[in-house]
XYZ file of C-alpha atoms in Angstrom:
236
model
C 0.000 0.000 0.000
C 3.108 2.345 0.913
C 4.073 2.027 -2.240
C 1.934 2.337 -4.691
C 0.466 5.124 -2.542
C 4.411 6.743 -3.190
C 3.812 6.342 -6.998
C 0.447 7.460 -7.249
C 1.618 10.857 -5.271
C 4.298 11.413 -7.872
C 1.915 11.011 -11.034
C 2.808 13.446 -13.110
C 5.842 14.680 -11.921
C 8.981 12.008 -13.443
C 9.008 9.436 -16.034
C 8.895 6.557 -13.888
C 8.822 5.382 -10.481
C 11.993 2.860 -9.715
C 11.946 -0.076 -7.226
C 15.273 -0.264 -5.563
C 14.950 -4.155 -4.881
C 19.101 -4.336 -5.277
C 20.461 -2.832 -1.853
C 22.776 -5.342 0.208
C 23.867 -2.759 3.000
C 23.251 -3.665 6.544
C 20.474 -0.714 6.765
C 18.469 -2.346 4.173
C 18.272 -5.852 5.966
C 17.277 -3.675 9.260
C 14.722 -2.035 7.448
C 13.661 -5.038 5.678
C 14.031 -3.891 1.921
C 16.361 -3.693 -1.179
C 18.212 -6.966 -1.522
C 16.404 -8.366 1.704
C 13.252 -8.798 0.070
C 14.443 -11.199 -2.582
C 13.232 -14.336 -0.699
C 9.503 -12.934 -0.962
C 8.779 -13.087 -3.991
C 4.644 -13.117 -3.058
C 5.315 -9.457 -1.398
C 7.502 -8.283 -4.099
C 5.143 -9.478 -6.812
C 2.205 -7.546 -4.792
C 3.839 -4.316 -4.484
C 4.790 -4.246 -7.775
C 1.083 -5.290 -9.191
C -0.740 -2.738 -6.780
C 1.362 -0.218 -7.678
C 1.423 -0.723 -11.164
C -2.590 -0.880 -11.400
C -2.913 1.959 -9.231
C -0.632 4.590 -10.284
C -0.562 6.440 -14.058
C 3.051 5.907 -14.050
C 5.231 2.936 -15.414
C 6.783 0.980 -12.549
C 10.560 0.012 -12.658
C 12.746 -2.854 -10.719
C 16.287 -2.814 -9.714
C 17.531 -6.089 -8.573
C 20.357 -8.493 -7.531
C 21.328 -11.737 -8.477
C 21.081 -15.110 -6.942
C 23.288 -17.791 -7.191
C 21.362 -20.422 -8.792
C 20.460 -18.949 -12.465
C 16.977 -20.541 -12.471
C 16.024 -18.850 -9.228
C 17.088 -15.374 -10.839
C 14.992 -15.635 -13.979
C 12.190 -16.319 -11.649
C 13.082 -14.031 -10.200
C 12.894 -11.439 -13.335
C 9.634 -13.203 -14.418
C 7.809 -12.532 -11.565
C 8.278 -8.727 -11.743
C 7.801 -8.550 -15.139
C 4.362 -10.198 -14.205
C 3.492 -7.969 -11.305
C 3.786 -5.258 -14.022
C 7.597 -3.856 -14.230
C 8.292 -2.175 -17.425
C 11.714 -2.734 -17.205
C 14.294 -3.940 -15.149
C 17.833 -3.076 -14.115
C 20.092 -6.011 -13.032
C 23.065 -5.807 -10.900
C 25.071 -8.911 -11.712
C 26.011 -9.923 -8.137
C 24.396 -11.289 -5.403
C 23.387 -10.147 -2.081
C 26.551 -11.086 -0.381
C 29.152 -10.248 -3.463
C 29.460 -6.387 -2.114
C 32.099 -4.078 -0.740
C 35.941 -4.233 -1.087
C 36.509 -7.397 -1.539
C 33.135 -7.568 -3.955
C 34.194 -9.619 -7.643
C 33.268 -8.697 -10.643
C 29.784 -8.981 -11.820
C 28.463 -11.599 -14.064
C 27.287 -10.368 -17.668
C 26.418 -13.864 -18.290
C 22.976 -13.561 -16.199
C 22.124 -10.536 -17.053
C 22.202 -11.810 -20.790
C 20.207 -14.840 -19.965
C 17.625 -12.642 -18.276
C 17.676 -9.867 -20.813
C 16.728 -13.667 -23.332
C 14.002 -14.659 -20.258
C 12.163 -11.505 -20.095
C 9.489 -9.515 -22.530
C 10.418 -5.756 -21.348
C 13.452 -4.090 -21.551
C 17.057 -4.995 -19.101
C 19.602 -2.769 -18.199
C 22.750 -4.126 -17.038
C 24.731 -2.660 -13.744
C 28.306 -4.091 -12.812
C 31.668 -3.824 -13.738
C 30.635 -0.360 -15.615
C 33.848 1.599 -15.184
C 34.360 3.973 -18.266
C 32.195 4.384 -21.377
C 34.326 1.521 -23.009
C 33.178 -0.867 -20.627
C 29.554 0.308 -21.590
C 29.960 -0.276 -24.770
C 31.273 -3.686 -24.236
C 28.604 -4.366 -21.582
C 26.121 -3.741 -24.301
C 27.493 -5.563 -26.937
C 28.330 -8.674 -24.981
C 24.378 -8.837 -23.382
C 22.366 -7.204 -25.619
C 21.130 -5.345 -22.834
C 18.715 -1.959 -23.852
C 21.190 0.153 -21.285
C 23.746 0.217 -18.698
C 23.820 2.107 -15.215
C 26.493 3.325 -12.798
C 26.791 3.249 -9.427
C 29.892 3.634 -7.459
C 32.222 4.659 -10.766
C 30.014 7.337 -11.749
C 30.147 9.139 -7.958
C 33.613 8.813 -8.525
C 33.407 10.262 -12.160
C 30.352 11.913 -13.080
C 31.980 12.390 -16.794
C 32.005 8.233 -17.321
C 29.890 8.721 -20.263
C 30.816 11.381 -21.993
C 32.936 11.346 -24.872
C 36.173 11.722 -24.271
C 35.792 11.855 -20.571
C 39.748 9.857 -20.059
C 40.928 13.339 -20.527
C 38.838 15.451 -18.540
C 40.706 17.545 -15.200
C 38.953 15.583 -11.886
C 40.413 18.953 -10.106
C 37.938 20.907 -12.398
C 34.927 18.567 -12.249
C 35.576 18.375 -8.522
C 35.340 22.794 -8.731
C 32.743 22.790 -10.874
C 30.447 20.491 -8.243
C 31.469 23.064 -5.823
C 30.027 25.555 -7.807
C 26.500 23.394 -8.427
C 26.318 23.705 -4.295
C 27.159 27.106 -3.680
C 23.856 27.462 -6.228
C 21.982 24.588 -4.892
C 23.043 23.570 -1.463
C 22.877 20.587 0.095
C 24.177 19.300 3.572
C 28.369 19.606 4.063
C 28.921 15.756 4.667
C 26.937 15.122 1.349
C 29.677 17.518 -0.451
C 32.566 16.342 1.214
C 31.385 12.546 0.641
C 31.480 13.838 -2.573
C 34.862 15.284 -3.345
C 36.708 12.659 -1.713
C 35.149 10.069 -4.170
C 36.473 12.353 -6.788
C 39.606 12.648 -5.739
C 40.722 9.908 -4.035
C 41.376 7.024 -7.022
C 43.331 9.868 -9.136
C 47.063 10.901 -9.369
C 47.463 13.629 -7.391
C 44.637 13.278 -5.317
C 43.904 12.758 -1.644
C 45.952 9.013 -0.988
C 48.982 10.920 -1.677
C 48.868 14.132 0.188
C 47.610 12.888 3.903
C 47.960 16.513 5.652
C 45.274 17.902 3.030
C 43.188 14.956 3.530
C 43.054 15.208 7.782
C 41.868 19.262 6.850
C 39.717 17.945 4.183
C 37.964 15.478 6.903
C 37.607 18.171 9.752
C 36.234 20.948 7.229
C 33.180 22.038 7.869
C 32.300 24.776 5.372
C 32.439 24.878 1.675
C 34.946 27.949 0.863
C 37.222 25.504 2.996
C 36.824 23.029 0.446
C 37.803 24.712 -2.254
C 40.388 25.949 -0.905
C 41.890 22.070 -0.464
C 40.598 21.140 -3.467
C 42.533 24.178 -5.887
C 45.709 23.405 -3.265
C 45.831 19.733 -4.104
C 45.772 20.702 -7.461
C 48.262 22.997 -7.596
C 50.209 20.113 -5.900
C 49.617 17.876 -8.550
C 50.026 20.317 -11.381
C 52.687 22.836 -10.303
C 53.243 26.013 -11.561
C 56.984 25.729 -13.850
């Protein structure tokens, strides 16, 4: 009821209304929802049914995978049943997250991309537009999404984006909250993801990282951000 009560209160204002049935964090198992609700399928399938009779807005699934293939495209039928007009896969399961997380399995995602009537999108392993590409080619898959590679940079699918400055992306963001602001741990969350897997960024200078961490206002974030860039690209 929840739901589809959410969906019909957003009628009219987006495209769609997703079902985040993919989360493996420890909040979502507390809460009882994203990847925890993959053993019930009867509740899953009812959410997604009400919702799609009762709102005027195409209803969308994001899920993980299970081990056992046959379980998975059961999975994928059922929702596509309920009434799911498309469906994102994330090819890993539940327990396949964090560091030590391997790489996701394109091979599922193709055979439920083959199971399925309505269009798949494929998440995992999505690291640069090449890998896209790939991603696409190798599933068939209508689409790709990015997660974790994308907060760390937003330019992963634009052209050329191999050469773009993370120092100026990182400014630019700065710029987006100084017009739209938004809580300081969101932003600094933010700016470390940036600049933490590049050369030049954060791993390597630890003294601007310790200010980064107890900033707490956003002129002193720029302020380490154009400094560890002027590390990393001194002045001849």
């Amino acid at each position: 009821d929840i739901f589809a009560a959410a969906a019909q209160m957003v009628c009219g204002k987006c495209d769609a209304v997703d079902l985040n049935l993919g989360c493996p964090q420890g909040i979502a198992k507390r809460g009882r929802y994203g990847s925890f609700l993959m053993d019930e399928l009867q509740l899953v399938f009812g959410m997604v049914r009400e919702a799609h009779e009762r709102a005027r807005v195409p209803i969308t699934c994001k899920i993980r995978v299970f081990d056992d293939d046959d379980k998975t495209l059961q999975y994928a039928k059922c929702l596509q049943d309920a009434g799911a007009q498309l469906l994102t896969v994330h090819g890993r399961t539940r327990e396949n997250k964090g560091r030590g997380a391997t790489p996701a399995d394109w091979g599922i995602i193709k055979k439920v991309r083959e199971h399925v009537g309505i269009p798949v999108v494929a998440n995992g392993n999505i690291y640069n537009r090449h890998d896209a590409a790939r991603c696409i080619e190798e599933t068939g898959v209508k689409g790709v999404m990015s997660a974790e590679w994308l907060r760390r940079n937003p330019a992963l699918f634009s052209e050329g984006d191999e050469g773009l400055d993370p120092f100026r992306m990182a400014l630019e963001y700065l710029d987006l909250c100084n017009e739209y602001p938004c809580p300081m741990s969101f932003i600094r969350a933010h700016i470390f993801k940036f600049l933490t897997d590049v050369p030049g960024g954060w791993q390597e200078h630890p003294d601007l990282r310790e200010q980064m961490q107890l900033s707490k206002c956003e002129t002193k974030f720029r302020e380490l951000v154009e400094e560890l860039q002027g590390r990393s690209n001194p002045k001849p």
